[in-house]
mmCIF file of C-alpha atoms in Angstrom:
data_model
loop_
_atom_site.group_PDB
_atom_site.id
_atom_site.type_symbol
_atom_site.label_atom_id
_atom_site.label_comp_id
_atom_site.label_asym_id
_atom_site.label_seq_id
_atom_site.Cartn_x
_atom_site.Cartn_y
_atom_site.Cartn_z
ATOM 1 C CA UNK A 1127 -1.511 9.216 -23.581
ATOM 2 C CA UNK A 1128 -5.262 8.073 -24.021
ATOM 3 C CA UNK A 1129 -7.629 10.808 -23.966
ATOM 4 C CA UNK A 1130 -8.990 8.758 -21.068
ATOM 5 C CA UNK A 1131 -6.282 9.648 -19.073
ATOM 6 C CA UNK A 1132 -6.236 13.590 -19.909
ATOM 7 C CA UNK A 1133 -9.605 14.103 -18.719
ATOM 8 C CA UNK A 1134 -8.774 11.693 -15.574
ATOM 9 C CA UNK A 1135 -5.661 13.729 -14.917
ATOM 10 C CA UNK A 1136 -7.172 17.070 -15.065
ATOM 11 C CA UNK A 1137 -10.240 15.494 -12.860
ATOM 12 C CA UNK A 1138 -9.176 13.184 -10.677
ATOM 13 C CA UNK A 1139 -5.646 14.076 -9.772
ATOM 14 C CA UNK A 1140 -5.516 16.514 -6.487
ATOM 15 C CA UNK A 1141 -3.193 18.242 -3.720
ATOM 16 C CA UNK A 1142 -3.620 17.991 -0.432
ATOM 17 C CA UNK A 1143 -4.284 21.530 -0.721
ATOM 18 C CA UNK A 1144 -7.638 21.449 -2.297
ATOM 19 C CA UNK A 1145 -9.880 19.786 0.397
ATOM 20 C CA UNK A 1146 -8.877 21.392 3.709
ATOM 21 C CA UNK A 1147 -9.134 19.369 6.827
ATOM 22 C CA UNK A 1148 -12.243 21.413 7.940
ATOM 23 C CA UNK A 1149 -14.389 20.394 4.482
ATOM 24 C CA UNK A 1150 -12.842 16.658 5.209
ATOM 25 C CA UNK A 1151 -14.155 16.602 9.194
ATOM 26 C CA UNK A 1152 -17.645 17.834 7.907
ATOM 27 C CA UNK A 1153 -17.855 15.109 5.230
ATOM 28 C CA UNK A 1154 -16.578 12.692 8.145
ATOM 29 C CA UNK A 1155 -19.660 13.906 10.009
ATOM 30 C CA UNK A 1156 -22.415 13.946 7.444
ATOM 31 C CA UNK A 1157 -21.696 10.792 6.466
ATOM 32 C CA UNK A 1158 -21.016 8.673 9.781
ATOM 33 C CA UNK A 1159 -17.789 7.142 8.031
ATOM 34 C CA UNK A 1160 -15.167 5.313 10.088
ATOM 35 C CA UNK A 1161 -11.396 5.773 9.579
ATOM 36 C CA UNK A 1162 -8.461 3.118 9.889
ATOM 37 C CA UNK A 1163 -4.817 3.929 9.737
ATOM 38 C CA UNK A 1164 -2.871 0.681 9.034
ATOM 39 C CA UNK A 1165 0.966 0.216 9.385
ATOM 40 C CA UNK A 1166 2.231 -2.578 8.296
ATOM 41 C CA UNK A 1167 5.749 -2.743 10.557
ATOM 42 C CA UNK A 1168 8.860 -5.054 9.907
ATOM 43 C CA UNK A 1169 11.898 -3.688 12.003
ATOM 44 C CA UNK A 1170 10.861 -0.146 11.987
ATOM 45 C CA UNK A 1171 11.609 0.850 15.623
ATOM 46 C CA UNK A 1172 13.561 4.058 14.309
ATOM 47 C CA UNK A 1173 10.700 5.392 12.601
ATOM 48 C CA UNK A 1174 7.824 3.682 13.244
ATOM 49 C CA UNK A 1175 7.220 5.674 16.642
ATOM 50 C CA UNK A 1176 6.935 9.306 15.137
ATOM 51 C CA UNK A 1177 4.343 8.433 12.543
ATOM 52 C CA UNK A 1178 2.202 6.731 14.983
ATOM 53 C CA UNK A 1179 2.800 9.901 17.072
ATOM 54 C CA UNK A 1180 2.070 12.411 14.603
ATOM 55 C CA UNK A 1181 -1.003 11.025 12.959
ATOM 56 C CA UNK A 1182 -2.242 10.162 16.855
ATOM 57 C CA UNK A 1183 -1.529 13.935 17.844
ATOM 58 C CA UNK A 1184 -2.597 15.904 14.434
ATOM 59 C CA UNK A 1185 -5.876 13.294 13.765
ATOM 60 C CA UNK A 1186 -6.556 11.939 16.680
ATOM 61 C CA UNK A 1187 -6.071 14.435 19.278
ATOM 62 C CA UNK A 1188 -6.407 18.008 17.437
ATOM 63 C CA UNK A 1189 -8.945 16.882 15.456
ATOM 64 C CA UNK A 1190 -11.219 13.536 15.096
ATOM 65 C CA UNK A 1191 -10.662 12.528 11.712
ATOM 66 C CA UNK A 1192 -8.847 9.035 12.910
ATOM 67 C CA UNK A 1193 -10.463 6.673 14.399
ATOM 68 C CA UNK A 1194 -7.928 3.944 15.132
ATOM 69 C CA UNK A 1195 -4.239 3.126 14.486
ATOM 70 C CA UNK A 1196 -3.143 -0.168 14.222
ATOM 71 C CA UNK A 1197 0.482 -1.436 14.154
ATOM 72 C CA UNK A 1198 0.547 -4.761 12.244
ATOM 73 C CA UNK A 1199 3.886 -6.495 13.265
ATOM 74 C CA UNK A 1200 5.218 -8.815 10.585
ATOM 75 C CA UNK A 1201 7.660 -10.352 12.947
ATOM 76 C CA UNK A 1202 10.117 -7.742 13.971
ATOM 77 C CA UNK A 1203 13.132 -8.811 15.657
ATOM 78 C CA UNK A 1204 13.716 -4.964 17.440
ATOM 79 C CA UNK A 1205 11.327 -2.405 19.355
ATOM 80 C CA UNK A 1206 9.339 -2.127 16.891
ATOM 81 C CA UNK A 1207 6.036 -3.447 19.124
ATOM 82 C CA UNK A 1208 6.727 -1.393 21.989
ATOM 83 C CA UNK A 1209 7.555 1.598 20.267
ATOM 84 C CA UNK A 1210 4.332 1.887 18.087
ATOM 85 C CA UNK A 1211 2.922 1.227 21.548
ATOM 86 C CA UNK A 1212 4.194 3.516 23.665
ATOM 87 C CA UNK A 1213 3.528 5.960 20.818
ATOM 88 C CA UNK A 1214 -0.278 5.203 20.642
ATOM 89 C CA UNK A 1215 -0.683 2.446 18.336
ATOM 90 C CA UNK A 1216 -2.963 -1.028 18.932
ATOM 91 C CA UNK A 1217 -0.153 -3.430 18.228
ATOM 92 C CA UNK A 1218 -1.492 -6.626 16.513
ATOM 93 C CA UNK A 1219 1.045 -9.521 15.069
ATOM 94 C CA UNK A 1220 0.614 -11.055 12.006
ATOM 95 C CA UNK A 1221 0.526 -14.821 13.301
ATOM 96 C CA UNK A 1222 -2.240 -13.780 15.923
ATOM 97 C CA UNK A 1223 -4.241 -12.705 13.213
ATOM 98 C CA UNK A 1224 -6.310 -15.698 11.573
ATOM 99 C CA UNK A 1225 -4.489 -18.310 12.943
ATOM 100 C CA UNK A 1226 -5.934 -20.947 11.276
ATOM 101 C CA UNK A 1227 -4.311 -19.914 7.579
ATOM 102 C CA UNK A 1228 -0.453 -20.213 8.439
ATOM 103 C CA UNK A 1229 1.116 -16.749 7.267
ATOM 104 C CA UNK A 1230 3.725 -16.681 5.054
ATOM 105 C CA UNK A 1231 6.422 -13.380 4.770
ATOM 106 C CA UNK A 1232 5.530 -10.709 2.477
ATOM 107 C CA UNK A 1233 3.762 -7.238 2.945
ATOM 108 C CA UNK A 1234 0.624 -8.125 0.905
ATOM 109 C CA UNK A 1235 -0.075 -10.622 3.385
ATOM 110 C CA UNK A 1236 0.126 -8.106 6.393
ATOM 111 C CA UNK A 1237 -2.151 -5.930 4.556
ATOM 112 C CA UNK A 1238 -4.777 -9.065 3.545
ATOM 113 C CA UNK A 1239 -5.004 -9.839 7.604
ATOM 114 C CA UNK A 1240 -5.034 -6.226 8.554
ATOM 115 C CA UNK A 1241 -8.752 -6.069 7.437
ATOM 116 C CA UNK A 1242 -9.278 -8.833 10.128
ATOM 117 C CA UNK A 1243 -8.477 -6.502 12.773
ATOM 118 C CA UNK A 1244 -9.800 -3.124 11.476
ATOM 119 C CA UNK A 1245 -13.058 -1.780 11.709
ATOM 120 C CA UNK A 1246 -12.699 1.657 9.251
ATOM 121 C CA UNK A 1247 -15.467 1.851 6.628
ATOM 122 C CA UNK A 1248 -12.259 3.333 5.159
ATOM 123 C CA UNK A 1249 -8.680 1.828 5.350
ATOM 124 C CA UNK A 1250 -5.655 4.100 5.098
ATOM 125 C CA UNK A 1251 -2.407 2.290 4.706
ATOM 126 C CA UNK A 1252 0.767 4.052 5.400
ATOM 127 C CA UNK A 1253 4.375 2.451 5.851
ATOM 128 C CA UNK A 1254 6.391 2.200 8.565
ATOM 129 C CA UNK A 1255 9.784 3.250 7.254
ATOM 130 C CA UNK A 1256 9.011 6.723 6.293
ATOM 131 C CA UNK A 1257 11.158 9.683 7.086
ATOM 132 C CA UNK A 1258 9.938 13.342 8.321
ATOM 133 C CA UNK A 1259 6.419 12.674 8.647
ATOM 134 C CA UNK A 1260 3.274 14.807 8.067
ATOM 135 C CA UNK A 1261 -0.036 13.552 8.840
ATOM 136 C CA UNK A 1262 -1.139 15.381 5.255
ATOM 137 C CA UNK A 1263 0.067 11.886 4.172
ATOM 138 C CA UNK A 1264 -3.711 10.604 5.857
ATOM 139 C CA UNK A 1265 -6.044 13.678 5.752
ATOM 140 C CA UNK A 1266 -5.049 13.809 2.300
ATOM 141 C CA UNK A 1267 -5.388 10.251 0.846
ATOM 142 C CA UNK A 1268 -8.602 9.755 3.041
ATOM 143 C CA UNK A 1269 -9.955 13.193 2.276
ATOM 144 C CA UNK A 1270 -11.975 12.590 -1.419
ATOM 145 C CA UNK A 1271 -12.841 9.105 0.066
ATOM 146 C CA UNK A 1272 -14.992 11.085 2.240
ATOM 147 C CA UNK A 1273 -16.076 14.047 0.385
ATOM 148 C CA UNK A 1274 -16.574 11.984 -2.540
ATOM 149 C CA UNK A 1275 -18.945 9.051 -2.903
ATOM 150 C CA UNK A 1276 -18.082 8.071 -6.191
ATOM 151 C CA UNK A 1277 -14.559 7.669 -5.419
ATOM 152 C CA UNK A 1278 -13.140 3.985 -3.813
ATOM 153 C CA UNK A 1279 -9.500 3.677 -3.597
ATOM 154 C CA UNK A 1280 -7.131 7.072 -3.295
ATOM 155 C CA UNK A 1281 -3.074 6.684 -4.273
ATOM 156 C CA UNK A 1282 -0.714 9.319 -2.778
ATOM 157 C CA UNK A 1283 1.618 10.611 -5.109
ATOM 158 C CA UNK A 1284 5.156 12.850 -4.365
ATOM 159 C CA UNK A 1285 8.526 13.509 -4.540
ATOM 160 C CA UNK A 1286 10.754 10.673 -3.922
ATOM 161 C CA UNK A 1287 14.154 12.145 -3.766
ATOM 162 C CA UNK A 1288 17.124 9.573 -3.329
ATOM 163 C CA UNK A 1289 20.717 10.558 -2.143
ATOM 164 C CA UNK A 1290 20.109 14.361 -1.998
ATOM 165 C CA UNK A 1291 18.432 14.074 -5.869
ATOM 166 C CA UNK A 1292 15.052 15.010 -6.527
ATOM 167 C CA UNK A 1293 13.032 12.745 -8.196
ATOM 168 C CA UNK A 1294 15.304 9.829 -8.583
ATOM 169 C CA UNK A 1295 13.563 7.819 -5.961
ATOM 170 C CA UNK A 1296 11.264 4.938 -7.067
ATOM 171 C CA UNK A 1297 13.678 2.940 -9.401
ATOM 172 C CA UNK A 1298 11.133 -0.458 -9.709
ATOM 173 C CA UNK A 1299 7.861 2.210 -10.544
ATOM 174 C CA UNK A 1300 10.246 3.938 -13.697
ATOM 175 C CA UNK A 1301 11.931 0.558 -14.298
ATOM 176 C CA UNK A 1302 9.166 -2.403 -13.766
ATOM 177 C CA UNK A 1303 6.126 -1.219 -13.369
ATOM 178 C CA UNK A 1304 5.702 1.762 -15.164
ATOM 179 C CA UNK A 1305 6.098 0.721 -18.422
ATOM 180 C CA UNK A 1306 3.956 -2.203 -17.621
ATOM 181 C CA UNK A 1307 0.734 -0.756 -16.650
ATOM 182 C CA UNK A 1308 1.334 1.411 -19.568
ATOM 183 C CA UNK A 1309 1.592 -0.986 -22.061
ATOM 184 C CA UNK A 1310 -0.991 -3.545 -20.426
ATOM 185 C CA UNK A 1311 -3.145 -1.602 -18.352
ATOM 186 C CA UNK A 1312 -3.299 2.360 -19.902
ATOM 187 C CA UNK A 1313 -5.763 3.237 -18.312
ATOM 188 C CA UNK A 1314 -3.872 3.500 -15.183
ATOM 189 C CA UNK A 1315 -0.491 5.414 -17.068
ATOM 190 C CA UNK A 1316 -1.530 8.677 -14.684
ATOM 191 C CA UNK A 1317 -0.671 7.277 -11.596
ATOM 192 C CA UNK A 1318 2.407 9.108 -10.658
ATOM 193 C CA UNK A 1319 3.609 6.361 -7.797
ATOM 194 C CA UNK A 1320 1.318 3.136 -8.602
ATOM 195 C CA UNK A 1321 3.920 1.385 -6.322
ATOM 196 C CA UNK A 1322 3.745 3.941 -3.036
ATOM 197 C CA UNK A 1323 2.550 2.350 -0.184
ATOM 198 C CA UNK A 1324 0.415 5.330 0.975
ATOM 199 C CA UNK A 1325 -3.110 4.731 0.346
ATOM 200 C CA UNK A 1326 -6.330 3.909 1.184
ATOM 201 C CA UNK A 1327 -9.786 2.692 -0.214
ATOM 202 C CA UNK A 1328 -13.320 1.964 1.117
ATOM 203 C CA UNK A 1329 -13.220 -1.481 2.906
ATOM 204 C CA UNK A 1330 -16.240 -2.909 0.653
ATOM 205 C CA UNK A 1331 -13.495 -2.385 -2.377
ATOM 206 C CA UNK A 1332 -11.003 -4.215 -0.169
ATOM 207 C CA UNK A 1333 -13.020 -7.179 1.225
ATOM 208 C CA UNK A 1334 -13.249 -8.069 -2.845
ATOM 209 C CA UNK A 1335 -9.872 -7.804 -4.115
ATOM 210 C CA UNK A 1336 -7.185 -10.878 -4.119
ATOM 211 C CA UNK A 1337 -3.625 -9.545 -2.374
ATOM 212 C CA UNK A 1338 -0.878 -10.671 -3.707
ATOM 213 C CA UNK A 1339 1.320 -11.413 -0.459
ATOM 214 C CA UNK A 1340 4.439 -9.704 -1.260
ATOM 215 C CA UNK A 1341 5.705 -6.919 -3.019
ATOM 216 C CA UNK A 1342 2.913 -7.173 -6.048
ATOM 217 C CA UNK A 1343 0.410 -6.157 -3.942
ATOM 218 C CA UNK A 1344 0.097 -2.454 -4.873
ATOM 219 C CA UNK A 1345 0.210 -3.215 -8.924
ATOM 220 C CA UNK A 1346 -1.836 -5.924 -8.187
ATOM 221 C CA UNK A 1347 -4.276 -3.846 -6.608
ATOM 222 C CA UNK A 1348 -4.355 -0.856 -9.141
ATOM 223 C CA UNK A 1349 -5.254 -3.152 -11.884
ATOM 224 C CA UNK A 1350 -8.068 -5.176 -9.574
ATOM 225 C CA UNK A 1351 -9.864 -2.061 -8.461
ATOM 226 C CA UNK A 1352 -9.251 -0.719 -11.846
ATOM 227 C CA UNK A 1353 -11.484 -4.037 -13.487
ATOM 228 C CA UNK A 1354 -13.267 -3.775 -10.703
ATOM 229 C CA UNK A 1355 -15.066 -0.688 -9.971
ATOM 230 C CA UNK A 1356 -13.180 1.357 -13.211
ATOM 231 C CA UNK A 1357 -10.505 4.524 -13.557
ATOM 232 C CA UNK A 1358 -13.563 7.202 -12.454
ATOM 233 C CA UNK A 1359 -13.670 5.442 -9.257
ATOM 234 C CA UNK A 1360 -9.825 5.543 -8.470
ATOM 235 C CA UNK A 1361 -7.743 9.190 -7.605
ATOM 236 C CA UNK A 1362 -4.239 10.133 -6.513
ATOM 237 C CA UNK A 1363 -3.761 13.178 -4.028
ATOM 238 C CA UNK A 1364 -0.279 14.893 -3.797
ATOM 239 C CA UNK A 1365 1.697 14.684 -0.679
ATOM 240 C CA UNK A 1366 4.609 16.595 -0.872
ATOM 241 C CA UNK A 1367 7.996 14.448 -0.964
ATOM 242 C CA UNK A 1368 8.135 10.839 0.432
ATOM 243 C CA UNK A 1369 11.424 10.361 2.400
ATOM 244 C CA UNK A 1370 12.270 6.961 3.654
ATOM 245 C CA UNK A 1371 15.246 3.729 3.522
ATOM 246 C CA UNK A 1372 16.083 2.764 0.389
ATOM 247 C CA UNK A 1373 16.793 -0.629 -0.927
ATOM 248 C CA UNK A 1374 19.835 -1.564 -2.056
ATOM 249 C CA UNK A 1375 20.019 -3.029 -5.964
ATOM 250 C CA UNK A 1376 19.438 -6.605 -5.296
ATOM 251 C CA UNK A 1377 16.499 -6.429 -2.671
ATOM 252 C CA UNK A 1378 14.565 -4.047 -5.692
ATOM 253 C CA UNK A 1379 15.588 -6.499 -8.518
ATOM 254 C CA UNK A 1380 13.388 -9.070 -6.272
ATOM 255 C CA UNK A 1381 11.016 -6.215 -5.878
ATOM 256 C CA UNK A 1382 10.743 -5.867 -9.704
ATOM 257 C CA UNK A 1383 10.617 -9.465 -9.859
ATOM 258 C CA UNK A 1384 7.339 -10.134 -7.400
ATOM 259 C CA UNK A 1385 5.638 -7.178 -9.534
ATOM 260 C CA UNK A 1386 6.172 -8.830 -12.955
ATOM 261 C CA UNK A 1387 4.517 -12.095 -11.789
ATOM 262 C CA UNK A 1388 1.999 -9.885 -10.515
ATOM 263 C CA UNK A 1389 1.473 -8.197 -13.977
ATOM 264 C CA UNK A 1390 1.882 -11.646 -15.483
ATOM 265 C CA UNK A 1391 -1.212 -13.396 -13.984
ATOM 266 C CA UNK A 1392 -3.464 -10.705 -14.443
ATOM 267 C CA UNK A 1393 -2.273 -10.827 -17.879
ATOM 268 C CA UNK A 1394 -2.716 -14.550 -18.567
ATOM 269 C CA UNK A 1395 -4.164 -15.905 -15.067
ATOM 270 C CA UNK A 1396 -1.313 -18.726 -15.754
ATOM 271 C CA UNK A 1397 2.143 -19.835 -13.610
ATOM 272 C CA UNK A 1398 5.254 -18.769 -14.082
ATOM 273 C CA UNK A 1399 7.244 -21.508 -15.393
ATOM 274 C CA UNK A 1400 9.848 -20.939 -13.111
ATOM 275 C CA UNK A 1401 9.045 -19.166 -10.051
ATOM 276 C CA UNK A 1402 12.429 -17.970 -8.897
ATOM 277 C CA UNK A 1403 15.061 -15.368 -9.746
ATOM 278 C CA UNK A 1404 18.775 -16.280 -9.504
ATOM 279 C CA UNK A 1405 20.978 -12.652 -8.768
ATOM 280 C CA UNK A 1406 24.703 -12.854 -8.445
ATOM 281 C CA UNK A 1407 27.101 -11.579 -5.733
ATOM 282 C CA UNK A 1408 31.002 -11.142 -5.952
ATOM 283 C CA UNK A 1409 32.841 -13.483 -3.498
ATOM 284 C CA UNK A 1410 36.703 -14.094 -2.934
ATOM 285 C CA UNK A 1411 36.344 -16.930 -6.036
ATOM 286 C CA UNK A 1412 34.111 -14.535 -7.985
ATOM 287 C CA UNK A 1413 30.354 -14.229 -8.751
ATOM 288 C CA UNK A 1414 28.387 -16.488 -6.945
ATOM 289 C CA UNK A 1415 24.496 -17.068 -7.776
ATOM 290 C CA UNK A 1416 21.982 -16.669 -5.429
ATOM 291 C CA UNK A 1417 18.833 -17.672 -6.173
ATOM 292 C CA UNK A 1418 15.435 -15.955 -4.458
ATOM 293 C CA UNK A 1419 12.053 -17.750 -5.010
ATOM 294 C CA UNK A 1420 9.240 -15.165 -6.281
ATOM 295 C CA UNK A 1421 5.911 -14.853 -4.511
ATOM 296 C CA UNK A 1422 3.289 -16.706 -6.202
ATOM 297 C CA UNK A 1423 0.784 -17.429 -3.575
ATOM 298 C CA UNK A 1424 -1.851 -14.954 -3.435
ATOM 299 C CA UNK A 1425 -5.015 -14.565 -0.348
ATOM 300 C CA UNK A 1426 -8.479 -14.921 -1.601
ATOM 301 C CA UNK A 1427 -10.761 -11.690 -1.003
ATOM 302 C CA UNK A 1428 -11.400 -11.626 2.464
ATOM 303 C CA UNK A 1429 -14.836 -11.553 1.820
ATOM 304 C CA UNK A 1430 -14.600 -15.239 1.053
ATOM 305 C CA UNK A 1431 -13.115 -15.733 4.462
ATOM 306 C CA UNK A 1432 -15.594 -16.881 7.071
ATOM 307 C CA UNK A 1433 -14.125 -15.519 9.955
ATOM 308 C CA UNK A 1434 -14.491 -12.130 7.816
ATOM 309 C CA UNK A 1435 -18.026 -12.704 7.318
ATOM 310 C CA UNK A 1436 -19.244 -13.776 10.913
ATOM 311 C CA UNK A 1437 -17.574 -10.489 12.220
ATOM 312 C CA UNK A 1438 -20.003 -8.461 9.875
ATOM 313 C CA UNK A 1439 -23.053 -10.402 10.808
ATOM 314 C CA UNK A 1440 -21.772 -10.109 14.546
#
């Protein structure tokens, strides 16, 4: 490991433990900083509900850390909607949001609009699908980004245990993206979950990053921030253990897929000759291909947006 990544380890690598929510609040204050929890929500009506509910009653309600909670529906086909509602949440859905740039699938691109409808000087993004919830997944993410000025985008990191196994969770981080970033990028090999979907940054980091619209849009963003602002300026907090719905083989294979074009533009800013990934499934007459195209569009940073930009001036 670089020596790099010692000294950021020993310095930049937290538990929730070490900035209680009191010290957080009081930084909050001082500073006159605005928080956003985003969820980005596709068929999540089972869980989506208590999260919204916890981080409404524990941040919201206890204690003022919050300041809004927005559901961002990606097209849900259940409750999802009018259970984050009911729960607390402003519900917004993707297609209302910019209307003029037709949306295409992909959680990147929920995250990209998201900033549309957010006003947080700092944006906490938490999925939808997660299991046994504690609102330590917020105050602690968002907790150096307010006690620390120097610090722009916060990863959680934790436990991901899968079928009653600790640690086992995360397949496409040990598989796929791991040993990318740490043969690429590695300056970012001490990120213990690059991939999790729990984190948050200061908007004016956000507004200048690309996002990848699908599932490369947490490497994509590690590396961006990382040529962007540099490793002092990036942390990871621990949680505690992240328990949520797995993916079954196939869906993570595309996962892995979407991630390595992601590593593969940074790398060369180039095309992928062939944009698609052909998987096979056993039929009555044997293995049958399927074949899955890979994202390759990516949104432009939403500073370049002008919608974006006559909201600020507004």
């Amino acid at each position: 490991m670089l020596e790099e990544v010692e000294r950021w380890l020993s310095t930049h690598s937290w538990s929730v433990t070490d900035r209680p929510l009191h010290q957080i609040l009081a930084a909050k204050h001082r500073t006159g900083q605005s928080v956003s929890v985003v969820l980005p929500a596709l068929n999540e009506e089972e869980t989506v509900g208590d999260i919204v509910a916890i981080i409404r009653h524990d941040l919201t309600q206890q204690v003022p850390l919050v300041d809004e909670i927005v559901v961002v529906d990606s097209g849900s086909t259940d409750r999802t909607s009018e259970v984050a509602a009911a729960a607390g949440a402003r519900v917004v859905h993707r297609d209302d949001i910019l209307p003029r740039i037709p949306t295409v699938p992909g959680k990147g691109e929920v995250l990209w609009r998201s900033l549309l409808v957010t006003t947080g000087d700092i944006v906490c993004f938490i999925d939808a699908d997660l299991k046994e919830f504690s609102s330590d997944f917020v105050s602690g993410i968002v907790g150096p980004l307010l006690t620390d000025p120097g610090i722009d985008l916060v990863k959680g990191m934790y436990d991901r245990p899968l079928g009653g196994a600790q640690g086992q969770g995360g397949r496409v981080t040990e598989l796929m993206a791991r040993p990318l970033l740490n043969m690429h990028w590695p300056q970012l090999a001490g990120f213990v979950q690059p991939l999790g979907g729990e984190y948050a940054a200061r908007r004016s980091l956000l507004e200048q990053l690309p996002f990848p619209v699908g599932y490369g849009i947490e490497l994509g963003m590690l590396v961006d921030a990382l040529h962007l602002v540099g490793l002092d300026a990036l942390a990871q907090v621990d949680v505690g253990v992240r328990k949520h719905r797995h993916q079954d083989g196939q869906a993570l294979g595309r996962m892995a897929a979407a991630i390595y074009r992601t590593a593969q533009l940074r790398l060369a800013r180039g095309h992928l000759v062939r944009p698609s990934l052909t998987q096979f499934e056993r039929s009555t007459d044997g293995f049958e291909p399927r074949t899955y195209s890979v994202d390759t569009e990516e949104r432009p940073p939403m500073a370049e947006i002008a919608e974006y930009a006559s909201r600020k001036v507004a």
